Coordinates of N, CA and C in Angstrom, one line a residue:
M866 N 117.3 99.2 48.5 CA 116.9 98.5 47.2 C 116.4 97.1 47.6
F867 N 115.3 96.7 46.9 CA 114.6 95.5 47.2 C 115.0 94.4 46.2
H868 N 115.3 93.2 46.6 CA 115.7 92.1 45.7 C 114.9 90.9 46.1
P869 N 113.8 90.6 45.4 CA 112.9 89.5 45.8 C 113.6 88.1 45.4
D870 N 113.3 87.1 46.3 CA 113.7 85.8 46.0 C 115.2 85.6 45.7
V871 N 116.1 86.1 46.6 CA 117.5 85.9 46.5 C 117.8 84.4 46.7
S872 N 117.0 83.8 47.5 CA 116.8 82.3 47.5 C 115.3 82.1 47.7
R873 N 114.9 80.8 47.6 CA 113.5 80.6 47.5 C 112.7 81.1 48.8
G874 N 111.8 82.0 48.5 CA 111.1 82.6 49.6 C 111.8 83.5 50.6
V875 N 113.0 83.9 50.2 CA 113.8 84.8 51.0 C 114.1 86.1 50.2
H876 N 113.7 87.2 50.7 CA 113.8 88.5 50.0 C 114.8 89.4 50.7
R877 N 115.6 90.1 49.9 CA 116.7 91.0 50.5 C 116.3 92.4 50.3
L878 N 116.4 93.2 51.4 CA 116.3 94.6 51.4 C 117.6 95.2 51.8
E879 N 118.2 96.0 50.9 CA 119.5 96.6 51.2 C 119.3 98.1 51.4
H880 N 119.8 98.7 52.5 CA 119.7 100.1 52.8 C 121.0 100.6 53.4
A881 N 121.6 101.5 52.7 CA 122.9 102.1 53.2 C 123.9 101.0 53.5
H882 N 124.1 100.1 52.6 CA 125.1 99.0 52.7 C 124.8 98.0 53.8
V883 N 123.6 97.9 54.3 CA 123.2 96.9 55.3 C 122.1 96.1 54.7
N884 N 122.2 94.8 54.8 CA 121.1 93.9 54.3 C 120.2 93.4 55.5
L885 N 118.9 93.4 55.2 CA 118.0 92.6 56.1 C 117.2 91.7 55.1
Y886 N 116.6 90.7 55.7 CA 115.9 89.7 54.9 C 114.5 89.4 55.4
L887 N 113.6 89.1 54.5 CA 112.3 88.7 54.8 C 112.2 87.2 54.4
I888 N 111.9 86.3 55.4 CA 111.6 84.9 55.2 C 110.1 84.7 55.1
E889 N 109.7 84.2 54.0 CA 108.2 84.1 53.7 C 107.8 82.6 53.7
D890 N 106.7 82.3 54.3 CA 106.1 81.0 54.1 C 104.6 81.1 54.3
D891 N 103.8 80.1 54.3 CA 102.3 80.1 54.3 C 101.9 80.7 55.7
D892 N 102.7 80.6 56.7 CA 102.3 81.1 58.0 C 102.6 82.6 58.2
G893 N 103.3 83.2 57.3 CA 103.6 84.6 57.5 C 105.1 85.0 57.1
I894 N 105.6 86.0 57.8 CA 106.9 86.5 57.4 C 107.7 86.7 58.7
T895 N 109.0 86.3 58.6 CA 110.0 86.6 59.6 C 111.0 87.7 59.1
V896 N 111.2 88.7 59.8 CA 112.2 89.8 59.4 C 113.5 89.5 60.1
V897 N 114.6 89.3 59.4 CA 115.9 89.1 59.9 C 116.7 90.3 59.8
D898 N 117.0 90.9 61.0 CA 117.7 92.2 61.2 C 116.9 93.3 60.7
T899 N 117.2 94.5 61.2 CA 116.3 95.7 60.9 C 117.0 96.9 60.5
G900 N 118.3 96.9 60.2 CA 118.9 98.1 59.6 C 118.9 99.2 60.6
F901 N 118.6 100.4 60.1 CA 118.7 101.7 60.8 C 117.3 102.2 61.2
P902 N 117.2 103.3 62.0 CA 115.9 103.8 62.3 C 115.1 104.2 61.1
S903 N 115.8 104.7 60.0 CA 115.1 105.1 58.8 C 114.7 103.9 57.9
T904 N 115.1 102.7 58.3 CA 114.8 101.5 57.5 C 113.4 101.0 57.7
S905 N 112.7 101.4 58.8 CA 111.5 100.8 59.1 C 110.4 101.0 58.0
G906 N 110.3 102.2 57.4 CA 109.4 102.4 56.3 C 109.7 101.6 55.1
R907 N 110.9 101.3 54.9 CA 111.3 100.5 53.7 C 110.9 99.1 53.9
I908 N 111.0 98.6 55.2 CA 110.6 97.3 55.5 C 109.1 97.1 55.2
E909 N 108.3 98.1 55.6 CA 106.9 98.0 55.3 C 106.6 98.0 53.8
K910 N 107.3 98.8 53.1 CA 107.1 98.8 51.6 C 107.6 97.4 51.0
A911 N 108.6 96.8 51.6 CA 109.1 95.5 51.1 C 108.0 94.5 51.3
V912 N 107.4 94.5 52.5 CA 106.3 93.6 52.8 C 105.2 93.7 51.7
A913 N 104.8 94.9 51.4 CA 103.8 95.2 50.4 C 104.3 94.7 49.0
R914 N 105.5 94.8 48.7 CA 106.1 94.4 47.4 C 105.9 92.9 47.1
I915 N 105.8 92.1 48.2 CA 105.6 90.7 48.0 C 104.2 90.3 48.2
G916 N 103.3 91.3 48.2 CA 101.9 91.0 48.3 C 101.4 90.6 49.6
R917 N 102.1 91.0 50.7 CA 101.7 90.7 52.0 C 101.4 92.0 52.8
R918 N 100.8 91.8 54.0 CA 100.5 92.9 54.9 C 101.4 92.9 56.1
V919 N 101.4 94.0 56.8 CA 102.2 94.1 58.0 C 101.7 93.1 59.0
D920 N 100.4 92.8 59.0 CA 99.9 91.7 59.9 C 100.5 90.4 59.7
D921 N 101.1 90.2 58.5 CA 101.7 88.9 58.2 C 103.0 88.7 58.9
V922 N 103.6 89.8 59.3 CA 104.9 89.7 60.0 C 104.7 89.1 61.4
Q923 N 105.3 88.0 61.7 CA 105.1 87.3 62.9 C 106.3 87.4 63.9
A924 N 107.5 87.8 63.4 CA 108.6 87.8 64.3 C 109.7 88.6 63.6
V925 N 110.6 89.1 64.4 CA 111.9 89.7 64.0 C 113.0 88.9 64.7
I926 N 114.0 88.5 64.0 CA 115.2 87.9 64.6 C 116.4 88.7 64.3
L927 N 117.2 88.9 65.3 CA 118.5 89.6 65.2 C 119.6 88.6 65.1
T928 N 120.4 88.7 64.0 CA 121.6 87.8 64.0 C 122.6 88.3 65.1
H929 N 122.6 89.6 65.3 CA 123.3 90.2 66.4 C 122.8 91.6 66.6
A930 N 123.3 92.3 67.7 CA 122.6 93.5 68.1 C 123.5 94.8 67.9
H931 N 124.4 94.8 66.9 CA 125.0 96.0 66.6 C 124.0 97.0 66.1
F932 N 124.4 98.3 66.2 CA 123.5 99.4 65.9 C 122.9 99.3 64.5
D933 N 123.6 98.8 63.5 CA 123.2 98.8 62.2 C 122.3 97.6 61.9
H934 N 122.0 96.7 62.9 CA 121.1 95.6 62.7 C 119.9 95.7 63.6
V935 N 120.0 96.4 64.7 CA 119.0 96.6 65.6 C 118.2 97.9 65.4
G936 N 118.6 98.7 64.4 CA 118.1 100.1 64.3 C 116.6 100.3 64.3
S937 N 115.8 99.4 63.7 CA 114.4 99.5 63.6 C 113.7 98.6 64.5
A938 N 114.4 97.8 65.3 CA 113.7 96.7 66.1 C 112.7 97.2 67.1
K939 N 113.1 98.3 67.8 CA 112.2 98.8 68.8 C 110.9 99.3 68.2
R940 N 111.1 100.0 67.1 CA 109.9 100.6 66.4 C 109.0 99.5 65.9
L941 N 109.5 98.5 65.2 CA 108.7 97.4 64.7 C 108.0 96.6 65.9
H942 N 108.7 96.4 67.0 CA 108.1 95.8 68.1 C 106.9 96.6 68.7
E943 N 107.1 97.9 68.8 CA 106.1 98.7 69.4 C 104.9 98.9 68.4
R944 N 105.2 99.1 67.1 CA 104.1 99.4 66.2 C 103.4 98.2 65.7
W945 N 104.2 97.1 65.5 CA 103.6 95.9 64.9 C 103.3 94.8 65.9
H946 N 103.7 95.0 67.1 CA 103.4 94.1 68.2 C 104.0 92.7 67.9
V947 N 105.2 92.6 67.4 CA 105.8 91.4 67.1 C 107.0 91.1 68.0
P948 N 107.3 89.9 68.4 CA 108.5 89.6 69.2 C 109.8 89.8 68.5
V949 N 110.8 90.3 69.2 CA 112.1 90.4 68.6 C 113.0 89.4 69.3
W950 N 113.5 88.5 68.5 CA 114.3 87.3 69.0 C 115.8 87.6 68.9
A951 N 116.6 87.1 69.8 CA 118.0 87.2 69.8 C 118.6 86.1 70.7
H952 N 119.9 85.8 70.4 CA 120.6 84.9 71.3 C 120.7 85.5 72.7
R953 N 120.7 84.7 73.7 CA 120.7 85.3 75.1 C 121.9 86.1 75.4
D954 N 123.0 85.8 74.7 CA 124.3 86.6 74.9 C 124.2 87.9 74.2
E955 N 123.1 88.2 73.5 CA 123.0 89.5 72.9 C 122.1 90.5 73.6
K956 N 121.5 90.0 74.8 CA 120.5 90.8 75.5 C 121.0 92.2 75.9
F957 N 122.2 92.3 76.5 CA 122.8 93.6 76.9 C 123.0 94.5 75.7
L958 N 123.6 93.9 74.6 CA 123.9 94.7 73.4 C 122.6 95.2 72.7
A959 N 121.6 94.4 72.7 CA 120.3 94.8 72.1 C 119.8 96.1 72.8
A960 N 120.0 96.2 74.1 CA 119.5 97.4 74.9 C 120.5 98.5 74.7
H961 N 121.8 98.2 74.5 CA 122.9 99.2 74.4 C 123.7 99.0 73.1
P962 N 123.2 99.3 72.0 CA 123.8 98.8 70.7 C 125.1 99.5 70.4
Y963 N 125.5 100.5 71.1 CA 126.8 101.1 70.9 C 127.9 100.6 71.8
R964 N 127.5 99.8 72.8 CA 128.5 99.4 73.8 C 129.0 98.0 73.5
Y965 N 129.6 97.9 72.4 CA 130.1 96.6 71.9 C 131.6 96.5 72.0
R966 N 132.2 95.4 72.1 CA 133.6 95.2 72.1 C 134.1 95.2 70.7
H967 N 135.3 95.7 70.5 CA 136.0 95.7 69.2 C 137.5 95.7 69.5
E968 N 138.2 95.1 68.6 CA 139.7 94.9 68.8 C 140.5 96.1 68.5
R969 N 140.1 96.9 67.5 CA 141.0 97.9 67.0 C 140.3 99.3 67.1
N970 N 141.2 100.3 67.1 CA 140.7 101.7 67.2 C 140.1 102.1 65.8
R971 N 138.8 102.5 65.8 CA 138.1 102.8 64.6 C 138.6 104.1 64.0
V972 N 139.2 105.0 64.8 CA 139.6 106.3 64.3 C 140.6 106.2 63.1
L973 N 141.5 105.3 63.2 CA 142.5 105.2 62.1 C 142.0 104.5 60.8
Y974 N 140.9 103.9 60.8 CA 140.4 103.2 59.6 C 140.2 104.1 58.4
P975 N 139.6 105.3 58.5 CA 139.5 106.1 57.3 C 140.8 106.5 56.7
V976 N 141.9 106.6 57.5 CA 143.2 106.9 57.0 C 143.8 105.7 56.2
R977 N 143.7 104.5 56.9 CA 144.2 103.3 56.3 C 143.4 102.8 55.1
Y978 N 142.1 103.0 55.2 CA 141.2 102.4 54.3 C 140.2 103.4 53.7
P979 N 140.6 104.3 52.9 CA 139.7 105.4 52.4 C 138.5 104.9 51.7
A980 N 138.6 103.7 51.1 CA 137.4 103.1 50.4 C 136.2 102.9 51.3
G981 N 136.5 102.8 52.6 CA 135.4 102.7 53.5 C 134.6 103.9 53.9
I982 N 135.2 105.1 53.5 CA 134.6 106.4 53.9 C 133.2 106.6 53.3
P983 N 133.0 106.4 52.0 CA 131.6 106.6 51.5 C 130.6 105.5 52.1
V984 N 131.1 104.4 52.4 CA 130.2 103.4 53.0 C 129.7 103.8 54.4
L985 N 130.6 104.2 55.2 CA 130.3 104.7 56.5 C 129.5 106.0 56.5
A986 N 129.7 106.9 55.5 CA 129.0 108.1 55.4 C 127.5 107.8 55.1
R987 N 127.2 106.8 54.2 CA 125.9 106.5 53.9 C 125.2 105.9 55.1
M988 N 125.9 105.1 55.9 CA 125.3 104.5 57.1 C 125.0 105.6 58.1
T989 N 125.8 106.7 58.2 CA 125.6 107.8 59.1 C 124.3 108.5 58.7
V990 N 124.2 108.8 57.4 CA 123.0 109.5 56.9 C 121.7 108.7 57.2
A991 N 121.8 107.4 57.2 CA 120.7 106.5 57.4 C 120.3 106.5 58.9
G992 N 121.1 107.0 59.7 CA 120.7 107.1 61.2 C 121.6 106.2 62.1
A993 N 122.8 105.9 61.6 CA 123.7 105.0 62.4 C 124.0 105.6 63.8
L994 N 123.9 106.9 63.9 CA 124.3 107.5 65.2 C 123.1 107.8 66.2
W995 N 121.9 107.4 65.7 CA 120.7 107.7 66.5 C 119.9 106.5 66.7
V996 N 120.5 105.3 67.0 CA 119.7 104.1 67.2 C 119.3 104.0 68.7
R997 N 118.1 103.6 68.8 CA 117.5 103.3 70.2 C 117.6 101.7 70.4
G998 N 118.1 101.3 71.5 CA 118.1 99.9 71.8 C 116.8 99.4 72.2
I999 N 116.7 98.1 72.4 CA 115.4 97.4 72.8 C 115.7 96.5 73.9
E1000 N 115.0 96.6 75.0 CA 115.1 95.7 76.2 C 114.2 94.5 76.1
D1001 N 113.1 94.7 75.5 CA 112.1 93.6 75.5 C 112.4 92.6 74.4
V1002 N 113.3 91.7 74.6 CA 113.8 90.8 73.6 C 113.5 89.3 74.1
A1003 N 112.9 88.6 73.1 CA 112.7 87.1 73.4 C 114.0 86.4 73.1
L1004 N 114.5 85.6 74.1 CA 115.8 85.1 74.0 C 115.8 83.6 73.7
F1005 N 116.7 83.1 72.9 CA 116.9 81.7 72.6 C 118.4 81.4 73.0
H1006 N 118.7 80.1 73.1 CA 120.1 79.7 73.3 C 120.4 78.5 72.4
T1007 N 121.6 78.2 72.3 CA 122.1 77.2 71.4 C 122.9 76.2 72.1
P1008 N 122.4 75.2 72.8 CA 123.1 74.3 73.6 C 124.1 73.5 72.7
D1009 N 125.3 73.3 73.3 CA 126.3 72.5 72.5 C 126.1 71.0 72.5
S1010 N 125.3 70.6 73.5 CA 125.2 69.1 73.7 C 124.2 68.4 72.7
R1011 N 123.4 69.2 72.0 CA 122.5 68.6 71.1 C 122.2 69.6 69.9
P1012 N 121.7 69.2 68.8 CA 121.4 70.1 67.7 C 120.4 71.2 68.1
T1013 N 120.5 72.4 67.6 CA 119.6 73.4 67.9 C 118.3 73.2 67.2
E1014 N 117.2 73.4 67.9 CA 115.9 73.3 67.3 C 115.5 74.5 66.5
P1015 N 114.7 74.4 65.5 CA 114.3 75.6 64.7 C 113.4 76.5 65.6
L1016 N 113.5 77.7 65.3 CA 112.6 78.7 66.0 C 111.2 78.6 65.5
D1017 N 110.2 78.7 66.3 CA 108.8 78.5 65.9 C 108.3 79.9 65.3
V1018 N 108.9 80.2 64.2 CA 108.5 81.4 63.5 C 108.4 81.1 62.0
P1019 N 107.8 81.9 61.1 CA 107.8 81.6 59.7 C 109.2 81.3 59.1
G1020 N 109.2 80.2 58.4 CA 110.5 79.8 57.8 C 111.2 78.8 58.6
R1021 N 110.9 78.7 59.9 CA 111.5 77.7 60.8 C 113.0 77.7 60.7
P1022 N 113.7 78.9 60.8 CA 115.2 78.9 60.8 C 115.8 78.3 62.0
V1023 N 116.9 77.7 61.8 CA 117.7 77.1 62.8 C 118.9 78.0 63.2
P1024 N 118.9 78.6 64.4 CA 120.1 79.4 64.7 C 121.3 78.6 65.0
V1025 N 122.4 79.0 64.5 CA 123.7 78.4 64.7 C 124.6 79.4 65.3
H1026 N 125.1 79.1 66.5 CA 125.9 80.1 67.3 C 127.3 80.2 66.6
T1027 N 127.6 81.5 66.2 CA 128.9 81.8 65.5 C 129.5 83.0 66.2
P1028 N 130.0 82.8 67.4 CA 130.5 84.0 68.2 C 131.8 84.5 67.6
G1029 N 132.1 85.7 67.9 CA 133.4 86.3 67.4 C 133.1 87.7 67.0
H1030 N 132.3 87.9 66.1 CA 131.9 89.3 65.7 C 131.2 90.0 66.9
T1031 N 130.2 89.3 67.5 CA 129.8 89.6 68.9 C 129.7 88.2 69.6
F1032 N 129.4 88.2 70.9 CA 129.5 87.0 71.6 C 128.3 86.1 71.4
G1033 N 127.2 86.7 71.1 CA 125.9 85.9 70.8 C 125.5 85.9 69.4
H1034 N 126.5 86.2 68.5 CA 126.1 86.2 67.1 C 125.7 84.8 66.6
C1035 N 124.6 84.8 65.8 CA 124.1 83.5 65.2 C 123.8 83.7 63.8
V1036 N 124.1 82.7 63.0 CA 123.6 82.6 61.6 C 122.3 81.8 61.7
L1037 N 121.5 82.0 60.6 CA 120.2 81.2 60.5 C 120.3 80.3 59.3
H1038 N 120.1 79.0 59.6 CA 120.2 78.0 58.6 C 118.8 77.6 58.1
L1039 N 118.5 77.8 56.8 CA 117.2 77.3 56.2 C 117.5 76.1 55.4
A1040 N 117.6 75.0 56.0 CA 118.0 73.8 55.2 C 117.1 73.5 54.0
D1041 N 115.8 73.7 54.2 CA 114.9 73.3 53.1 C 115.1 74.3 51.9
R1042 N 115.8 75.4 52.1 CA 116.0 76.4 51.0 C 117.5 76.5 50.7
D1043 N 118.3 75.6 51.3 CA 119.7 75.5 50.9 C 120.4 76.8 51.1
T1044 N 120.1 77.5 52.3 CA 120.4 78.9 52.5 C 120.9 79.1 53.9
V1045 N 121.9 80.0 54.1 CA 122.3 80.5 55.4 C 122.2 82.0 55.3
I1046 N 121.4 82.6 56.3 CA 121.5 84.0 56.5 C 122.6 84.3 57.5
A1047 N 123.7 84.9 57.0 CA 124.9 84.9 57.8 C 125.2 86.1 58.7
G1048 N 124.3 87.1 58.6 CA 124.6 88.3 59.4 C 126.0 88.8 59.1
D1049 N 126.7 89.1 60.2 CA 128.1 89.6 60.0 C 129.1 88.5 60.4
A1050 N 128.7 87.2 60.5 CA 129.7 86.2 60.7 C 130.7 86.1 59.5
I1051 N 130.1 86.4 58.3 CA 130.9 86.5 57.1 C 130.2 87.5 56.2
V1052 N 130.9 88.4 55.6 CA 130.3 89.4 54.7 C 131.0 89.4 53.4
T1053 N 130.4 90.1 52.4 CA 131.1 90.3 51.1 C 131.4 91.7 50.9
L1054 N 131.2 92.6 51.9 CA 131.6 94.0 51.9 C 131.9 94.3 53.3
D1055 N 133.2 94.7 53.6 CA 133.5 95.2 55.0 C 133.3 96.7 55.0
P1056 N 132.3 97.2 55.8 CA 132.0 98.6 55.8 C 133.2 99.5 56.2
Y1057 N 134.1 98.9 57.0 CA 135.2 99.7 57.5 C 136.4 99.8 56.6
T1058 N 136.5 98.9 55.7 CA 137.7 98.9 54.7 C 137.2 99.2 53.3
G1059 N 135.9 98.9 53.0 CA 135.4 99.0 51.6 C 135.8 97.8 50.8
R1060 N 136.5 96.8 51.4 CA 136.9 95.6 50.6 C 135.8 94.7 50.3
R1061 N 135.8 94.1 49.2 CA 134.7 93.2 48.8 C 135.2 91.8 48.7
G1062 N 134.3 90.8 48.7 CA 134.6 89.4 48.7 C 134.4 88.8 50.1
P1063 N 134.2 87.5 50.2 CA 134.0 86.9 51.5 C 135.1 87.1 52.5
Q1064 N 134.7 87.6 53.7 CA 135.7 87.9 54.8 C 134.9 88.1 56.1
I1065 N 135.6 88.1 57.2 CA 135.0 88.6 58.4 C 135.2 90.1 58.5
V1066 N 134.3 90.7 59.3 CA 134.4 92.1 59.5 C 135.6 92.5 60.3
S1067 N 136.2 93.7 59.9 CA 137.4 94.1 60.5 C 137.3 94.3 62.0
G1068 N 138.5 94.4 62.7 CA 138.5 94.5 64.1 C 138.0 95.8 64.6
A1069 N 137.6 96.7 63.7 CA 137.0 97.9 64.2 C 135.6 97.7 64.8
A1070 N 135.0 96.5 64.4 CA 133.7 96.2 64.9 C 133.5 94.7 65.4
T1071 N 134.6 94.0 65.4 CA 134.6 92.6 65.8 C 135.3 92.4 67.1
A1072 N 134.6 91.7 68.0 CA 135.1 91.5 69.4 C 136.3 90.6 69.4
D1073 N 136.4 89.6 68.6 CA 137.5 88.6 68.7 C 137.6 87.9 67.3
S1074 N 138.6 88.4 66.5 CA 138.7 87.9 65.1 C 139.1 86.4 65.1
V1075 N 139.9 86.0 66.1 CA 140.3 84.5 66.1 C 139.1 83.7 66.3
T1076 N 138.2 84.1 67.2 CA 137.0 83.3 67.5 C 136.1 83.4 66.2
A1077 N 136.0 84.6 65.6 CA 135.2 84.7 64.5 C 135.6 83.8 63.3
L1078 N 136.9 83.7 63.1 CA 137.4 82.8 62.1 C 137.1 81.3 62.4
A1079 N 137.3 81.0 63.7 CA 137.0 79.6 64.1 C 135.5 79.2 63.9
S1080 N 134.6 80.2 64.1 CA 133.2 80.0 64.0 C 132.8 79.7 62.6
L1081 N 133.6 80.0 61.6 CA 133.2 79.8 60.2 C 133.1 78.3 59.9
T1082 N 133.8 77.4 60.8 CA 133.6 76.0 60.6 C 132.2 75.6 60.7
A1083 N 131.5 76.1 61.7 CA 130.0 75.8 61.9 C 129.2 76.3 60.7
L1084 N 129.6 77.4 60.1 CA 128.9 77.9 58.9 C 129.1 77.0 57.7
A1085 N 130.4 76.6 57.5 CA 130.7 75.6 56.4 C 130.0 74.3 56.6
D1086 N 129.8 73.9 57.8 CA 129.2 72.6 58.1 C 127.7 72.5 57.7
T1087 N 127.1 73.7 57.5 CA 125.7 73.6 57.0 C 125.6 73.0 55.6
G1088 N 126.7 73.1 54.9 CA 126.7 72.6 53.5 C 125.8 73.4 52.5
A1089 N 125.3 74.5 52.9 CA 124.4 75.3 52.1 C 125.1 75.9 50.9
T1090 N 124.3 76.1 49.8 CA 124.7 76.7 48.6 C 124.7 78.2 48.7
H1091 N 123.6 78.8 49.2 CA 123.4 80.2 49.2 C 123.7 80.9 50.5
L1092 N 124.6 81.9 50.5 CA 125.0 82.6 51.7 C 124.5 84.1 51.5
L1093 N 123.7 84.5 52.5 CA 123.2 85.9 52.4 C 123.8 86.7 53.6
P1094 N 124.7 87.6 53.2 CA 125.4 88.3 54.3 C 124.7 89.6 54.8
G1095 N 125.2 90.1 55.9 CA 124.7 91.3 56.4 C 125.2 92.6 55.7
H1096 N 126.3 92.4 54.9 CA 126.8 93.5 54.1 C 127.3 92.9 52.8
G1097 N 127.0 93.5 51.7 CA 127.5 93.1 50.4 C 126.5 92.2 49.7
E1098 N 126.9 91.7 48.5 CA 126.1 90.9 47.7 C 126.0 89.5 48.2
P1099 N 124.8 88.8 47.9 CA 124.7 87.4 48.2 C 125.8 86.6 47.5
W1100 N 126.1 85.5 48.1 CA 127.1 84.5 47.5 C 126.4 83.2 47.2
H1101 N 126.4 82.8 45.9 CA 125.7 81.6 45.5 C 126.6 80.5 45.1
G1102 N 127.9 80.6 45.5 CA 128.9 79.6 45.1 C 129.2 78.6 46.2
G1103 N 128.3 78.4 47.2 CA 128.6 77.4 48.2 C 129.2 78.1 49.4
V1104 N 128.6 77.8 50.6 CA 129.1 78.5 51.8 C 130.5 78.0 52.1
A1105 N 130.8 76.8 51.9 CA 132.2 76.3 52.2 C 133.3 77.0 51.4
A1106 N 133.0 77.3 50.1 CA 133.9 78.1 49.3 C 134.1 79.5 49.8
A1107 N 133.0 80.1 50.3 CA 133.1 81.5 50.9 C 133.9 81.5 52.1
V1108 N 133.7 80.4 53.0 CA 134.5 80.3 54.2 C 136.0 80.1 53.9
E1109 N 136.3 79.3 52.9 CA 137.7 79.1 52.5 C 138.3 80.4 52.2
Q1110 N 137.6 81.3 51.4 CA 138.2 82.5 51.0 C 138.3 83.5 52.2
A1111 N 137.3 83.5 53.1 CA 137.4 84.4 54.2 C 138.5 84.0 55.1
V1112 N 138.8 82.7 55.3 CA 139.9 82.3 56.1 C 141.2 82.7 55.5
A1113 N 141.3 82.6 54.2 CA 142.5 83.0 53.5 C 142.8 84.5 53.6
T1114 N 141.7 85.2 53.6 CA 141.8 86.7 53.6 C 142.2 87.1 55.0
G1115 N 141.7 86.5 56.1 CA 142.1 86.8 57.4 C 141.5 88.1 58.0
P1116 N 141.9 88.5 59.2 CA 141.4 89.7 59.8 C 142.0 91.0 59.2
S1117 N 141.3 92.1 59.5 CA 141.9 93.4 59.0 C 141.7 94.4 60.2

């Protein structure tokens, strides 16, 4: 489902409970995350919905390289000849999107959290089990000693390193739009439990929940109003309030 202007010049495409975003400005479009293999055609239709062409897409950025965010990246890179950007600590995972660390055994989650079953079933139908990784990734890093520079792509997003869900996970701060694209640093739907509201993703897919919760401080420090998560509905009540709720909810 396509949702235009969830914040100024940022458009949301939701497919099988996974969100990706189109950042639009006069220079073109940046696609943030790519969903599943079957999402690529929907991305092309979303570009057309905002009156733009595929040629206007200048870059793809991955908040992280789990299979449900990297699913169409290789296809877009090869067909549209656009660079795919990711934090340098995501390089291995981008090429091998199923070989990620997680804290808890996923097998028991459908028993403990039956509300997650229909979510995971839709993701499977969308191609969650057939993702091809991508090796040709343009890498950026986020030095601790100085503020991160914006990426030279449409929208000029500033990557903020928020490790925990994965080791190279980054959110993208769009200060001029009062917005953070949060990836899975904080979500409003956990696919593994079916629970809604601001939270970190469960240990079934998170490498280190303690680190993930600690990283939320950097998210709150953006001071943004609009939080656009990788799963679930956007949150427009202030990032700091979403972080407070996620910390209170804790890991699962």
